[in-house]
mmCIF file of C-alpha atoms in Angstrom:
data_model
loop_
_atom_site.group_PDB
_atom_site.id
_atom_site.type_symbol
_atom_site.label_atom_id
_atom_site.label_comp_id
_atom_site.label_asym_id
_atom_site.label_seq_id
_atom_site.Cartn_x
_atom_site.Cartn_y
_atom_site.Cartn_z
ATOM 1 C CA MET U 1 7.816 5.132 11.347
ATOM 2 C CA ILE U 2 8.060 1.452 12.748
ATOM 3 C CA LEU U 3 4.855 -0.394 13.249
ATOM 4 C CA ALA U 4 4.045 -3.051 15.585
ATOM 5 C CA ALA U 5 5.038 -6.085 13.465
ATOM 6 C CA CYS U 6 3.506 -8.616 15.745
ATOM 7 C CA SER U 7 0.234 -6.709 15.889
ATOM 8 C CA SER U 8 -2.998 -8.659 16.430
ATOM 9 C CA LYS U 9 -4.898 -6.070 14.332
ATOM 10 C CA GLU U 10 -6.357 -7.406 11.115
ATOM 11 C CA PRO U 11 -7.591 -5.689 7.995
ATOM 12 C CA ARG U 12 -11.165 -5.476 7.000
ATOM 13 C CA ASP U 13 -12.920 -5.902 3.697
ATOM 14 C CA ILE U 14 -13.209 -2.941 1.462
ATOM 15 C CA ASN U 15 -16.568 -1.663 0.720
ATOM 16 C CA SER U 16 -16.197 0.028 -2.668
ATOM 17 C CA ALA U 17 -19.687 1.608 -2.449
ATOM 18 C CA THR U 18 -18.877 3.556 0.722
ATOM 19 C CA ASP U 19 -15.063 3.551 1.429
ATOM 20 C CA VAL U 20 -13.350 6.876 0.677
ATOM 21 C CA CYS U 21 -9.698 7.446 0.695
ATOM 22 C CA GLU U 22 -8.578 9.409 3.800
ATOM 23 C CA VAL U 23 -5.975 11.468 1.928
ATOM 24 C CA CYS U 24 -7.512 12.293 -1.562
ATOM 25 C CA ASN U 25 -11.240 11.636 -0.863
ATOM 26 C CA MET U 26 -11.599 9.429 -3.883
ATOM 27 C CA SER U 27 -13.813 6.382 -3.612
ATOM 28 C CA VAL U 28 -11.831 3.138 -3.040
ATOM 29 C CA SER U 29 -13.309 1.477 -6.355
ATOM 30 C CA SER U 30 -10.052 -0.360 -7.336
ATOM 31 C CA GLU U 31 -9.927 -2.675 -4.468
ATOM 32 C CA GLU U 32 -6.862 -4.518 -5.846
ATOM 33 C CA HIS U 33 -4.835 -1.244 -5.061
ATOM 34 C CA ALA U 34 -6.471 -0.574 -1.569
ATOM 35 C CA ALA U 35 -4.551 -0.050 1.483
ATOM 36 C CA GLN U 36 -5.582 0.531 5.051
ATOM 37 C CA ILE U 37 -4.407 1.284 8.594
ATOM 38 C CA VAL U 38 -5.959 -0.364 11.608
ATOM 39 C CA MET U 39 -5.621 1.908 14.686
ATOM 40 C CA ASP U 40 -4.849 0.679 18.071
ATOM 41 C CA ASN U 41 -8.378 1.676 19.160
ATOM 42 C CA GLY U 42 -9.943 -0.486 16.416
ATOM 43 C CA ASP U 43 -10.710 2.273 13.920
ATOM 44 C CA TYR U 44 -9.949 1.643 10.280
ATOM 45 C CA THR U 45 -8.566 4.230 7.838
ATOM 46 C CA VAL U 46 -8.643 3.275 4.147
ATOM 47 C CA PHE U 47 -6.867 4.480 1.136
ATOM 48 C CA ASP U 48 -7.311 4.098 -2.671
ATOM 49 C CA ASP U 49 -3.535 3.934 -3.150
ATOM 50 C CA LEU U 50 -0.427 2.784 -1.106
ATOM 51 C CA GLY U 51 1.009 6.327 -1.779
ATOM 52 C CA CYS U 52 -1.865 7.902 -0.023
ATOM 53 C CA LEU U 53 -1.307 5.622 2.995
ATOM 54 C CA MET U 54 2.314 6.423 3.099
ATOM 55 C CA GLU U 55 1.583 10.192 2.937
ATOM 56 C CA PHE U 56 -0.892 9.760 5.731
ATOM 57 C CA MET U 57 1.750 7.852 7.931
ATOM 58 C CA MET U 58 4.204 10.658 7.540
ATOM 59 C CA ASP U 59 2.021 12.765 9.890
ATOM 60 C CA ALA U 60 0.355 10.042 11.909
ATOM 61 C CA ASP U 61 1.173 9.212 15.491
ATOM 62 C CA ALA U 62 3.022 5.848 15.067
ATOM 63 C CA SER U 63 1.996 4.878 18.613
ATOM 64 C CA GLU U 64 -1.626 4.913 17.575
ATOM 65 C CA ILE U 65 -1.254 2.470 14.559
ATOM 66 C CA GLY U 66 -2.025 -1.084 15.286
ATOM 67 C CA GLY U 67 -1.075 -2.302 11.650
ATOM 68 C CA ALA U 68 -0.891 -1.141 8.037
ATOM 69 C CA PHE U 69 -1.843 -3.315 5.027
ATOM 70 C CA VAL U 70 -1.841 -3.165 1.267
ATOM 71 C CA LYS U 71 -3.329 -5.347 -1.362
ATOM 72 C CA ASP U 72 -1.085 -7.864 -3.188
ATOM 73 C CA ALA U 73 -0.846 -6.957 -6.855
ATOM 74 C CA SER U 74 -0.942 -10.562 -8.042
ATOM 75 C CA GLU U 75 -3.459 -12.068 -5.632
ATOM 76 C CA ASN U 76 -6.448 -10.776 -3.779
ATOM 77 C CA LYS U 77 -5.029 -10.890 -0.256
ATOM 78 C CA TRP U 78 -3.935 -8.343 2.396
ATOM 79 C CA LEU U 79 -0.187 -7.815 3.096
ATOM 80 C CA ASN U 80 1.503 -6.287 6.037
ATOM 81 C CA ILE U 81 3.241 -3.246 4.577
ATOM 82 C CA GLU U 82 6.491 -3.930 6.422
ATOM 83 C CA LYS U 83 6.728 -7.550 5.013
ATOM 84 C CA ALA U 84 5.854 -6.888 1.463
ATOM 85 C CA THR U 85 8.209 -6.341 -1.455
ATOM 86 C CA TYR U 86 7.389 -3.460 -3.815
ATOM 87 C CA VAL U 87 7.809 -2.578 -7.551
ATOM 88 C CA TYR U 88 7.899 0.905 -8.754
ATOM 89 C CA SER U 89 7.578 1.943 -12.402
ATOM 90 C CA GLU U 90 6.034 4.875 -14.064
ATOM 91 C CA GLY U 91 4.214 2.326 -16.193
ATOM 92 C CA ASN U 92 2.488 0.765 -13.193
ATOM 93 C CA TRP U 93 -1.188 1.947 -13.041
ATOM 94 C CA THR U 94 -2.415 2.844 -9.596
ATOM 95 C CA PRO U 95 -5.399 5.091 -8.737
ATOM 96 C CA MET U 96 -3.430 7.979 -7.870
ATOM 97 C CA ASN U 97 -0.591 7.363 -10.380
ATOM 98 C CA TYR U 98 2.039 6.646 -7.770
ATOM 99 C CA GLY U 99 3.145 3.498 -9.590
ATOM 100 C CA VAL U 100 4.188 1.256 -6.591
ATOM 101 C CA LEU U 101 2.689 -2.224 -6.543
ATOM 102 C CA ALA U 102 2.925 -4.672 -3.526
ATOM 103 C CA PHE U 103 3.884 -8.384 -3.666
ATOM 104 C CA ASP U 104 4.122 -11.028 -0.931
ATOM 105 C CA SER U 105 7.713 -11.967 -1.758
ATOM 106 C CA LYS U 106 10.889 -10.786 -3.654
ATOM 107 C CA LYS U 107 10.448 -13.788 -6.028
ATOM 108 C CA SER U 108 6.792 -12.741 -6.883
ATOM 109 C CA ALA U 109 7.979 -9.138 -7.441
ATOM 110 C CA GLU U 110 10.973 -10.330 -9.662
ATOM 111 C CA ASN U 111 8.499 -12.513 -11.710
ATOM 112 C CA TRP U 112 6.306 -9.511 -12.255
ATOM 113 C CA ILE U 113 9.152 -7.388 -13.328
ATOM 114 C CA GLU U 114 10.362 -10.139 -15.790
ATOM 115 C CA LYS U 115 6.894 -10.561 -17.216
ATOM 116 C CA GLU U 116 6.219 -6.952 -17.659
ATOM 117 C CA GLY U 117 9.772 -5.963 -18.596
ATOM 118 C CA MET U 118 9.838 -3.026 -16.389
ATOM 119 C CA GLY U 119 10.036 -2.029 -12.700
ATOM 120 C CA LYS U 120 12.490 -1.435 -9.726
ATOM 121 C CA LEU U 121 12.420 -3.539 -6.625
ATOM 122 C CA LEU U 122 11.789 -1.643 -3.405
ATOM 123 C CA SER U 123 11.600 -2.732 0.242
ATOM 124 C CA TYR U 124 9.525 -1.123 3.005
ATOM 125 C CA ASP U 125 12.656 0.729 4.103
ATOM 126 C CA ASP U 126 12.942 2.193 0.508
ATOM 127 C CA LEU U 127 9.351 3.562 0.774
ATOM 128 C CA GLN U 128 10.476 5.719 3.687
ATOM 129 C CA GLY U 129 12.601 7.835 1.477
ATOM 130 C CA PHE U 130 10.543 7.475 -1.673
ATOM 131 C CA GLU U 131 9.280 10.693 -3.265
ATOM 132 C CA TRP U 132 5.562 10.229 -2.790
ATOM 133 C CA GLY U 133 4.284 13.135 -5.006
ATOM 134 C CA VAL U 134 2.006 12.085 -7.828
ATOM 135 C CA HIS U 135 4.176 10.447 -10.473
ATOM 136 C CA HIS U 136 3.812 10.790 -14.198
#
């Protein structure tokens, strides 16, 4: 499930009034947890939670994906999912309760863990083997 890291595809803004998650069909109302895939043909597929995006990618044809992005948990910016650093904790609130947050750097993720007093660092590779069922 390797994506084109040098892809020229860019994420689009989320429209919380009309965007619906491709996997769970919930509205994408918590934009700070949004994720999206840009297909090679220019179509966009949006998700309300990183876990929904990862579940979608398990069955997707990787050759059709131009890029995949997730919102940074500490800043309002899009991150390439392959380059982000992740923090998992049962205590992390996300729309579908997967508990995985994205950060632009390992240092940002470590700072968040220190501030919150909880969490486990994960890389994009770690997400491949992560158990993506709804977490409690």
